[in-house]
Short mmCIF file of C-alpha atoms in Angstrom, two decimals:
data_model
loop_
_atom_site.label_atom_id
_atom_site.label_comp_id
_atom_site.label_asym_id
_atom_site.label_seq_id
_atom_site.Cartn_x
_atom_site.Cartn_y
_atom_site.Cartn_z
CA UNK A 1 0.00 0.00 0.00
CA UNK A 2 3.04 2.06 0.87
CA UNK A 3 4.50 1.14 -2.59
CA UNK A 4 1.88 1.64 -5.52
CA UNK A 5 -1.31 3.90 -5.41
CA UNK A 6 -4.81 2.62 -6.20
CA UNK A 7 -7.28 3.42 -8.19
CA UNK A 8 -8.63 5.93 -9.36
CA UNK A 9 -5.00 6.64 -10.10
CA UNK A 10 -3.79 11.20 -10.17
CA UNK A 11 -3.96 11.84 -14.13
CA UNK A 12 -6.83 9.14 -15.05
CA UNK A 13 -8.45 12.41 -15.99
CA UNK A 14 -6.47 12.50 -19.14
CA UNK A 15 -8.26 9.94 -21.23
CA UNK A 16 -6.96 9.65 -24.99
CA UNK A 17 -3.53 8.96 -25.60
CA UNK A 18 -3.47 11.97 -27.56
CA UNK A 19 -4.45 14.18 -24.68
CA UNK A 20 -1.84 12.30 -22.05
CA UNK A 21 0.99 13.10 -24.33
CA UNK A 22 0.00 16.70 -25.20
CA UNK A 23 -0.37 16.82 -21.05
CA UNK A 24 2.92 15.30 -20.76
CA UNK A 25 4.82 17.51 -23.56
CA UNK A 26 3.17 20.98 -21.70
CA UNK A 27 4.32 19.35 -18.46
CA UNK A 28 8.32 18.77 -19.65
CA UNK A 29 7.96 22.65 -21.30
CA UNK A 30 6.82 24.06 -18.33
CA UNK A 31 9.80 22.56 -15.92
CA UNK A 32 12.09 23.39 -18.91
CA UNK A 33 11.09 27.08 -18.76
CA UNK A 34 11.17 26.75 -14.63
CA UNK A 35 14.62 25.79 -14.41
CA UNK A 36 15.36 28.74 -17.46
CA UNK A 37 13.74 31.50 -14.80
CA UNK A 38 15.06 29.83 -11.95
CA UNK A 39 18.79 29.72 -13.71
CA UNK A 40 17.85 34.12 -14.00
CA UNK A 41 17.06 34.18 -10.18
CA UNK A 42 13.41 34.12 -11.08
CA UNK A 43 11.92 32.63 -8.09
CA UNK A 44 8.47 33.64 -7.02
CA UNK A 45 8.38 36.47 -9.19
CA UNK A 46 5.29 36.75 -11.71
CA UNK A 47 7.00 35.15 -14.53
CA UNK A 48 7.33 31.74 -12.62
CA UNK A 49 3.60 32.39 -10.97
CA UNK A 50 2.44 33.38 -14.65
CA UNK A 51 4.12 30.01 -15.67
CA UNK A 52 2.46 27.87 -12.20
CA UNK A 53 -0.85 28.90 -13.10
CA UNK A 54 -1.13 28.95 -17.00
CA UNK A 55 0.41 25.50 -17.24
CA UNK A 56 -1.93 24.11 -14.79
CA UNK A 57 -4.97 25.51 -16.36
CA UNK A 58 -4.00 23.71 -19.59
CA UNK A 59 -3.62 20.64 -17.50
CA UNK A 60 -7.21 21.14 -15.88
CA UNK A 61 -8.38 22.30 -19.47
CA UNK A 62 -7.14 18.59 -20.66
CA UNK A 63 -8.64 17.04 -18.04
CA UNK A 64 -11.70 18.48 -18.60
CA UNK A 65 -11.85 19.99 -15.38
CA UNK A 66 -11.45 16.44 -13.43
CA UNK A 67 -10.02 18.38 -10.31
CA UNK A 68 -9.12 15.26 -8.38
CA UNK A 69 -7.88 13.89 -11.03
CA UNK A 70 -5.39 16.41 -10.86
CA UNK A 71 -4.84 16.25 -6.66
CA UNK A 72 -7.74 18.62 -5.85
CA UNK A 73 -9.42 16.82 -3.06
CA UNK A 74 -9.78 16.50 0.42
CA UNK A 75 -9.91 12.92 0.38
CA UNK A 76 -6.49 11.43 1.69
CA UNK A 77 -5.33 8.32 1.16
CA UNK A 78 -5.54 5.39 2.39
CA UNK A 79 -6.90 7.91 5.21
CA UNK A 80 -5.84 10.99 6.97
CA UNK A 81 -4.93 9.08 10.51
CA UNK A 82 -1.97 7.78 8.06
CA UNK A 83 -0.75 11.04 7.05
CA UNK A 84 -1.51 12.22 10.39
CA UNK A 85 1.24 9.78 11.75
CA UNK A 86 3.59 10.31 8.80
CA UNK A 87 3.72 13.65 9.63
CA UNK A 88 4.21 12.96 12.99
CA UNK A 89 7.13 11.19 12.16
CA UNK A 90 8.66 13.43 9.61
CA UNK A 91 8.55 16.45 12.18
CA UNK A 92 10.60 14.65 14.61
CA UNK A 93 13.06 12.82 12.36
CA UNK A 94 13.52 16.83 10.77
CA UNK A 95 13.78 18.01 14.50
CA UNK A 96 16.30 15.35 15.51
CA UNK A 97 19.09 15.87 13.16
CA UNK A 98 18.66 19.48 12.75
CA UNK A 99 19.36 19.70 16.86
CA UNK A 100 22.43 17.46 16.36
CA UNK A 101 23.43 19.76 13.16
CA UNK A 102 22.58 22.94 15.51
CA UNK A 103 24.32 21.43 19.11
CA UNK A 104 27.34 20.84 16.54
CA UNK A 105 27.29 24.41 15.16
CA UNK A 106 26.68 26.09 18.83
CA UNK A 107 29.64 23.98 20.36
CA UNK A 108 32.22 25.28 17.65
CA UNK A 109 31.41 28.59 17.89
CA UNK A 110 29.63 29.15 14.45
CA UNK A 111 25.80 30.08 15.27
CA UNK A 112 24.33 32.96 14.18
CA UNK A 113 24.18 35.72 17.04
CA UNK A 114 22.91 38.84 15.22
CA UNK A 115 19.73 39.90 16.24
CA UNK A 116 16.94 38.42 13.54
CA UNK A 117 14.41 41.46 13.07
CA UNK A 118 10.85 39.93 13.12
CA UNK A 119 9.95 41.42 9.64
CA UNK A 120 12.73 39.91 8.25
CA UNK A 121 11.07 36.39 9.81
CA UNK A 122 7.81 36.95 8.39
CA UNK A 123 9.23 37.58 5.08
CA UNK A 124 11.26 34.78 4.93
CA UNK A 125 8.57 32.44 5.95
CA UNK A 126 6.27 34.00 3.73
CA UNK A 127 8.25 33.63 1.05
CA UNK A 128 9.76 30.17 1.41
CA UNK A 129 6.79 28.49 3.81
CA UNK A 130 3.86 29.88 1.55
CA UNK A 131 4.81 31.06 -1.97
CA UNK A 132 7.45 29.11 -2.93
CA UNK A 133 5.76 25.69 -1.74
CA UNK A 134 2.35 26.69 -4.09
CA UNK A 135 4.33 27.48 -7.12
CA UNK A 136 6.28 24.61 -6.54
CA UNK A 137 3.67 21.46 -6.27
CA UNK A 138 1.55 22.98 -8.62
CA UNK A 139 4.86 22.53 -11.47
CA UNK A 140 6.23 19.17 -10.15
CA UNK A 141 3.17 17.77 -8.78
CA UNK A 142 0.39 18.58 -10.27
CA UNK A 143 1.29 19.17 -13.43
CA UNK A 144 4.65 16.76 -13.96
CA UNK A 145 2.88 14.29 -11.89
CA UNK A 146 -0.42 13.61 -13.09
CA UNK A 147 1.18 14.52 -16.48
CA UNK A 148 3.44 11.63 -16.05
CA UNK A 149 0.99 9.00 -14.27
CA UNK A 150 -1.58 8.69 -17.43
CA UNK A 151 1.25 7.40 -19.42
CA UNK A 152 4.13 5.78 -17.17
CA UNK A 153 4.22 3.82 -13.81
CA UNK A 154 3.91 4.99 -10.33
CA UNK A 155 7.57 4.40 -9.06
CA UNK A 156 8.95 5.79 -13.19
CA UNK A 157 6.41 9.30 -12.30
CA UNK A 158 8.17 9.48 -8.74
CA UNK A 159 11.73 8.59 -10.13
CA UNK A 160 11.09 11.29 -12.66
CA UNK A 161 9.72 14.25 -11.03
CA UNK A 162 12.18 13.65 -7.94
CA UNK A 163 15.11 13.33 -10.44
CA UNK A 164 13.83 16.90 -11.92
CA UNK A 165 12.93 18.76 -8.46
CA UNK A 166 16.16 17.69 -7.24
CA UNK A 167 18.25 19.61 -10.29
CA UNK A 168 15.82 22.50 -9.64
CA UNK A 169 17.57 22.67 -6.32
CA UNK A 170 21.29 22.47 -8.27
CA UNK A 171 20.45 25.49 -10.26
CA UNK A 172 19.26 27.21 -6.81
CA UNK A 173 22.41 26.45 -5.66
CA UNK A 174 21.00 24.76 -2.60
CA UNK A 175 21.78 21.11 -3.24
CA UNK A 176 21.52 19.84 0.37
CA UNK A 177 20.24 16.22 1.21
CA UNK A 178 17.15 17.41 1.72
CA UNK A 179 16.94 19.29 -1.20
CA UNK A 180 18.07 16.24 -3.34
CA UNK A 181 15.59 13.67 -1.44
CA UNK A 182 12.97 15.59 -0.90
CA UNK A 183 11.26 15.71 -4.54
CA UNK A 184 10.53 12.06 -4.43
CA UNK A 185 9.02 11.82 -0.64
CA UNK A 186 6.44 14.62 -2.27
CA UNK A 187 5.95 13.04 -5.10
CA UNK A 188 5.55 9.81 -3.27
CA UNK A 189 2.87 11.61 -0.99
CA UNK A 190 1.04 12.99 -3.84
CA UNK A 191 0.40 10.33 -5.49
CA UNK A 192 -0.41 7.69 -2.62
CA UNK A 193 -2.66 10.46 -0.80
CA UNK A 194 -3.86 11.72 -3.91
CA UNK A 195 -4.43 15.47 -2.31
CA UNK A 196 -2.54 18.18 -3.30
CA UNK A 197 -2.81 19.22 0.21
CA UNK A 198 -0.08 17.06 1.15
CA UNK A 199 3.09 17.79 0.00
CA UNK A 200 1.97 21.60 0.36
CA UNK A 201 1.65 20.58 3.82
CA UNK A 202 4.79 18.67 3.97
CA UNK A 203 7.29 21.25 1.93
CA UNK A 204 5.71 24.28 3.80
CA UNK A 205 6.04 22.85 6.81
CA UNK A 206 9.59 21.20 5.86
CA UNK A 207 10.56 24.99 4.28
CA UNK A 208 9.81 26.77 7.84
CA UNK A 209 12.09 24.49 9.92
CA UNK A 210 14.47 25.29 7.88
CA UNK A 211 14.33 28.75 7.73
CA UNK A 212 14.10 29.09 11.52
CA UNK A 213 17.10 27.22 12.07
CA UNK A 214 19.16 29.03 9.47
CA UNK A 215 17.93 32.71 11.03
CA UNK A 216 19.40 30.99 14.39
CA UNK A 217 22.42 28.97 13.25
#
C-alpha cells in the first residue's frame, strides 16, 4: 500500500492517448522554462507564478476539469490518521538531526548571534513556507505528476519528477540532502494520498524548519 497507489489513479483524468501526451509535452515545457527562470534568479516572481498557473490551467483544461484527477481533493489516502502519523514522524526525524546539526554548530562557535528582526522572519517564511511551496507542487506535482501518471508507472512518475525537483535545487544552488531527497518523498505523498494538500503541507512545513534554524544557526 506504501509502494503503488490505487485506483482511481492522479492523471486518469487525461483519457486519450493523444491528450496524455499533449499533457505530458506541456508538463516537460513548463519545468524546462522553470529551471530557465530559476537559472535568471526568477523565483516567485510573476513570470514563474504566470508560468504555475497557465500550465496548470491547460492541465485542468485537458482534463476536462477532473479536479481530483489532478490532486484537488480533500480525500487522503488510504486515510488521513496515516498522514496524520507520517507527519508525525517526519517532524521529529527533521527536529532530531537538525538539533544534532545545531548542538554541533553552537559547540564550535559558528551560530548565528545577530539579532533576527521579526519582519525579516515573516518575510522569509512567507516567502519560502507559503509562496514558494504553491508554485512549486503545482509545477512538479500537479502538473509533472499527473502529467506523467496517465502514461508511465507509479515508481517511473516518482523517479522522474524527484530526479527533476532535485536539479531545480542544483540550479538554486541549494543542493543539500534534503533538497536532493525531498522531490521524491512529495511526489511519493502525492500520489499515494492523492491530495494536493499534502506535500503543500509537507514542503511548507519542511521549508519553515528550515528557515528558523538558518535565522538561528
Amino acid at each position: 500500500m506504501l509502494w503503488r497507489d490505487s485506483p482511481p489513479y492522479i492523471g486518469h483524468g487525461l483519457t486519450t492517448s493523444k491528450i496524455k501526451y499533449t499533457a505530458v509535452l506541456i508538463a516537460f515545457l513548463t519545468v524546462i522554462f522553470d529551471f530557465y527562470l530559476s537559472g535568471h534568479g526568477i523565483y516567485n516572481d510573476a513570470p514563474r507564478k504566470i508560468l504555475a498557473i497557465g500550465s496548470l490551467i491547460l492541465i485542468l483544461v485537458l482534463s476536462k476539469g477532473n479536479l481530483p484527477s489532478n490532486g484537488f481533493s480533500i480525500n487522503f489516502y488510504p486515510c488521513k490518521k496515516f498522514w496524520l502519523i507520517t507527519s508525525l514522524v517526519a517532524f521529529f526525524v527533521t527536529v532530531f538531526f537538525l538539533s544534532i546539526y545545531g548542538s554541533y554548530l553552537f559547540f564550535s562557535g559558528r551560530q548565528n548571534t545577530a539579532t533576527i528582526p521579526k519582519e525579516f522572519l515573516f518575510r522569509q517564511l512567507k516567502y519560502f513556507a507559503f509562496e514558494i511551496p504553491l508554485i512549486e507542487e503545482t509545477i512538479y506535482r500537479v502538473v509533472l505528476c499527473a502529467s506523467l501518471r496517465s502514461v508511465a508507472g507509479y515508481k517511473t512518475t516518482i523517479f522522474i519528477s524527484g530526479t527533476l525537483f532535485a536539479f531545480l535545487h542544483f540550479i538554486y544552488g541549494n543542493p543539500a540532502i534534503d533538497n536532493i531527497l525531498g522531490g521524491y518523498f512529495l511526489s511519493w505523498a502525492f500520489l499515494t494520498g492523492k491530495s494536493i494538500i499534502i506535500p503543500v503541507v509537507f514542503h511548507s512545513a519542511g521549508n519553515a524548519l528550515f528557515v528558523i534554524f538558518g535565522l538561528f544557526f
